[in-house]
Amino acid sequence: MSSNDSSPGPGDAPLIAGLLLAAGGGRRLGGRPKALLPYRGRPLVENAVRVLREAGCGPLHVVLGAAAAEVRERADLTGCVVVDNPDWAEGMGSSLRAGLASLAGTGAAAALVSLVDQPGIGARAVARVRAAYRSPASLVAAAYDGERGHPVLFGADRWPDIVATATGDKGARVHLTAHARELTLVECGDIAEAFDIDTPADLARLA
């Protein structure tokens, strides 16, 4: 394999792509795009990218929507493939579809999907989910006290069905529900907190 070929060879570890959904417009936050919320002096999206990178995910694809041009200008997304989702207002499903489509041809065996507004989930939890990959048919999710949460890992064999069923704000819930018996839950409640930054009251968690 040539040095310019990034696709995995027979003896290489599978590529587990990091897919960050960061398109939300923060409707309940007064229209403040979640990717640009300040966190430790930098845009929140940078923290989410760092977590995926430290957990060993790659390539890294980031789906932007609300204020995409401003996010590109203000956030350091070096080393990431930035995907614009013009349909972001339709809900998370459109961003998931755009993100999975962008991974076609990358050689990734799976996509580990995380959300930009969950800073309580760090690299240790993401790495646990990543380590549960077994094959391109893998279906894995973090769990918190036994309840399914994020991040979620989708083997590449599952992408077509997810793209076909991800609509509105349902994301991959249709696929996850239909294939619940195939889902591996990885408990992460001991090392992470799965809160979302959705309302003005939640902003205190970014301090």
Protein backbone atom coordinates (compact mmCIF):
# COMPACT_ATOMS: atom_id res chain seq x y z
CA MET A 1 0.00 0.00 0.00
CA SER A 2 1.47 3.36 -0.97
CA SER A 3 2.06 6.05 1.63
CA ASN A 4 -0.54 8.21 -0.10
CA ASP A 5 -3.28 5.61 0.27
CA SER A 6 -5.23 6.18 3.49
CA SER A 7 -7.55 3.21 3.05
CA PRO A 8 -7.05 0.36 5.51
CA GLY A 9 -4.99 -2.63 4.44
CA PRO A 10 -5.64 -6.26 5.35
CA GLY A 11 -3.65 -6.06 8.59
CA ASP A 12 -4.70 -2.55 9.62
CA ALA A 13 -7.15 -1.66 12.35
CA PRO A 14 -10.54 -0.60 10.98
CA LEU A 15 -11.16 3.09 10.52
CA ILE A 16 -13.80 4.32 12.93
CA ALA A 17 -14.87 7.74 11.70
CA GLY A 18 -15.96 10.42 14.10
CA LEU A 19 -19.15 12.11 12.93
CA LEU A 20 -20.04 15.24 14.88
CA LEU A 21 -23.52 16.70 14.48
CA ALA A 22 -23.12 20.43 15.11
CA ALA A 23 -25.81 22.05 12.98
CA GLY A 24 -28.34 23.06 15.63
CA GLY A 25 -29.60 26.62 15.78
CA GLY A 26 -30.27 26.71 19.52
CA ARG A 27 -33.93 27.66 19.18
CA ARG A 28 -34.53 27.38 22.94
CA LEU A 29 -31.34 29.36 23.54
CA GLY A 30 -32.67 32.37 21.72
CA GLY A 31 -31.23 31.33 18.38
CA ARG A 32 -27.62 30.98 19.53
CA PRO A 33 -25.97 28.29 17.37
CA LYS A 34 -24.81 25.52 19.65
CA ALA A 35 -21.48 25.07 17.86
CA LEU A 36 -20.46 28.60 18.89
CA LEU A 37 -21.46 28.51 22.54
CA PRO A 38 -18.42 29.49 24.61
CA TYR A 39 -16.74 26.66 26.49
CA ARG A 40 -13.45 27.14 28.31
CA GLY A 41 -12.71 30.18 26.20
CA ARG A 42 -13.35 28.55 22.82
CA PRO A 43 -16.37 27.55 20.68
CA LEU A 44 -18.09 24.41 21.97
CA VAL A 45 -17.57 22.62 18.65
CA GLU A 46 -13.81 22.57 19.24
CA ASN A 47 -14.27 20.59 22.45
CA ALA A 48 -16.42 18.00 20.68
CA VAL A 49 -13.83 17.58 17.92
CA ARG A 50 -11.04 17.20 20.47
CA VAL A 51 -12.97 14.49 22.31
CA LEU A 52 -13.44 12.44 19.14
CA ARG A 53 -9.79 12.85 18.20
CA GLU A 54 -8.51 11.88 21.64
CA ALA A 55 -10.76 8.80 21.58
CA GLY A 56 -8.98 7.59 18.44
CA CYS A 57 -11.66 8.34 15.87
CA GLY A 58 -10.73 9.25 12.34
CA PRO A 59 -11.43 10.62 9.83
CA LEU A 60 -13.38 13.40 11.55
CA HIS A 61 -16.42 14.84 9.78
CA VAL A 62 -18.32 17.80 11.25
CA VAL A 63 -21.82 18.67 10.05
CA LEU A 64 -22.63 22.39 10.27
CA GLY A 65 -25.92 24.16 9.64
CA ALA A 66 -26.94 27.26 11.60
CA ALA A 67 -24.40 30.07 11.13
CA ALA A 68 -22.13 27.66 9.24
CA ALA A 69 -20.00 30.44 7.75
CA GLU A 70 -19.44 32.00 11.17
CA VAL A 71 -18.55 28.64 12.69
CA ARG A 72 -15.98 28.06 9.94
CA GLU A 73 -14.52 31.51 10.61
CA ARG A 74 -14.38 31.37 14.41
CA ALA A 75 -13.74 27.70 15.22
CA ASP A 76 -10.52 25.79 14.61
CA LEU A 77 -11.62 22.73 12.68
CA THR A 78 -8.18 21.84 11.37
CA GLY A 79 -7.99 18.25 10.21
CA CYS A 80 -11.76 17.89 9.90
CA VAL A 81 -13.95 17.46 6.84
CA VAL A 82 -16.62 20.13 7.25
CA VAL A 83 -20.02 19.24 5.79
CA ASP A 84 -22.64 21.92 5.23
CA ASN A 85 -26.23 20.84 5.76
CA PRO A 86 -28.55 23.40 4.13
CA ASP A 87 -31.54 21.46 5.47
CA TRP A 88 -30.42 21.62 9.13
CA ALA A 89 -33.70 23.24 10.24
CA GLU A 90 -35.54 20.01 9.34
CA GLY A 91 -33.94 18.34 12.37
CA MET A 92 -31.16 16.00 13.35
CA GLY A 93 -32.13 13.42 10.75
CA SER A 94 -31.00 15.65 7.88
CA SER A 95 -27.61 16.20 9.52
CA LEU A 96 -27.15 12.48 10.10
CA ARG A 97 -27.97 11.79 6.45
CA ALA A 98 -25.54 14.46 5.26
CA GLY A 99 -22.81 13.21 7.54
CA LEU A 100 -23.11 9.56 6.55
CA ALA A 101 -23.21 10.52 2.87
CA SER A 102 -19.97 12.44 3.33
CA LEU A 103 -18.26 9.31 4.67
CA ALA A 104 -18.92 7.31 1.51
CA GLY A 105 -15.64 6.35 -0.09
CA THR A 106 -13.51 7.07 2.99
CA GLY A 107 -12.97 3.40 3.80
CA ALA A 108 -14.46 3.88 7.27
CA ALA A 109 -15.83 0.66 8.74
CA ALA A 110 -18.13 2.52 11.12
CA ALA A 111 -19.25 6.00 12.13
CA LEU A 112 -19.21 7.04 15.76
CA VAL A 113 -21.84 9.76 16.01
CA SER A 114 -21.66 12.40 18.72
CA LEU A 115 -23.58 15.60 19.45
CA VAL A 116 -21.95 19.01 19.88
CA ASP A 117 -24.01 19.98 22.93
CA GLN A 118 -22.94 17.18 25.30
CA PRO A 119 -19.68 18.42 26.88
CA GLY A 120 -20.12 16.06 29.82
CA ILE A 121 -19.19 13.14 27.55
CA GLY A 122 -15.42 12.97 27.26
CA ALA A 123 -12.87 10.92 25.38
CA ARG A 124 -12.93 8.00 27.86
CA ALA A 125 -16.62 7.33 27.20
CA VAL A 126 -16.23 7.74 23.45
CA ALA A 127 -13.29 5.35 23.47
CA ARG A 128 -15.38 2.73 25.31
CA VAL A 129 -18.03 2.84 22.61
CA ARG A 130 -15.40 2.78 19.88
CA ALA A 131 -13.77 -0.28 21.44
CA ALA A 132 -17.04 -2.22 21.15
CA TYR A 133 -16.79 -2.24 17.33
CA ARG A 134 -16.71 -5.79 15.98
CA SER A 135 -17.70 -5.63 12.31
CA PRO A 136 -19.34 -3.36 9.69
CA ALA A 137 -22.66 -4.66 11.07
CA SER A 138 -21.91 -3.34 14.58
CA LEU A 139 -24.55 -1.32 16.40
CA VAL A 140 -23.32 0.17 19.68
CA ALA A 141 -24.53 2.92 22.01
CA ALA A 142 -23.36 4.43 25.25
CA ALA A 143 -25.69 3.82 28.18
CA TYR A 144 -26.23 5.82 31.35
CA ASP A 145 -27.68 3.79 34.19
CA GLY A 146 -28.82 1.34 31.55
CA GLU A 147 -30.58 3.93 29.37
CA ARG A 148 -29.41 4.33 25.77
CA GLY A 149 -27.69 7.60 24.96
CA HIS A 150 -24.85 9.06 22.90
CA PRO A 151 -22.45 8.53 21.33
CA VAL A 152 -23.70 5.83 18.99
CA LEU A 153 -21.61 3.70 16.65
CA PHE A 154 -23.07 2.53 13.33
CA GLY A 155 -21.22 -0.05 11.26
CA ALA A 156 -21.02 0.87 7.59
CA ASP A 157 -23.40 -1.92 6.60
CA ARG A 158 -26.14 -0.06 8.47
CA TRP A 159 -25.69 3.34 6.85
CA PRO A 160 -28.07 2.86 3.90
CA ASP A 161 -31.00 1.94 6.15
CA ILE A 162 -30.25 4.81 8.53
CA VAL A 163 -30.10 7.29 5.66
CA ALA A 164 -33.44 5.95 4.41
CA THR A 165 -35.18 6.26 7.80
CA ALA A 166 -33.58 9.29 9.48
CA THR A 167 -36.16 12.07 9.27
CA GLY A 168 -37.05 15.10 11.36
CA ASP A 169 -35.64 15.04 14.87
CA LYS A 170 -35.83 11.25 15.08
CA GLY A 171 -32.25 10.81 13.91
CA ALA A 172 -31.46 7.11 13.96
CA ARG A 173 -34.20 6.18 16.43
CA VAL A 174 -36.20 4.27 13.82
CA HIS A 175 -33.21 2.06 13.02
CA LEU A 176 -32.25 1.65 16.66
CA THR A 177 -35.77 0.63 17.63
CA ALA A 178 -36.12 -1.82 14.74
CA HIS A 179 -32.78 -3.46 15.58
CA ALA A 180 -32.91 -3.23 19.36
CA ARG A 181 -31.93 -6.89 19.79
CA GLU A 182 -28.72 -6.29 17.85
CA LEU A 183 -27.73 -3.25 19.90
CA THR A 184 -24.77 -3.45 22.26
CA LEU A 185 -25.04 -1.04 25.19
CA VAL A 186 -21.81 0.15 26.78
CA GLU A 187 -22.28 1.59 30.26
CA CYS A 188 -20.61 5.00 30.58
CA GLY A 189 -22.45 6.50 33.54
CA ASP A 190 -19.41 6.04 35.75
CA ILE A 191 -17.19 8.29 33.61
CA ALA A 192 -19.53 10.70 31.80
CA GLU A 193 -22.66 12.81 32.13
CA ALA A 194 -25.11 12.80 29.23
CA PHE A 195 -26.75 16.20 29.71
CA ASP A 196 -27.63 18.44 26.73
CA ILE A 197 -27.23 22.20 26.46
CA ASP A 198 -30.77 23.06 25.37
CA THR A 199 -32.07 25.93 27.53
CA PRO A 200 -30.63 29.10 29.09
CA ALA A 201 -30.54 27.31 32.45
CA ASP A 202 -28.24 24.67 30.93
CA LEU A 203 -25.64 27.28 30.05
CA ALA A 204 -24.36 27.16 33.63
CA ARG A 205 -22.97 23.70 32.83
CA LEU A 206 -20.55 25.30 30.39
CA ALA A 207 -18.80 27.29 33.12
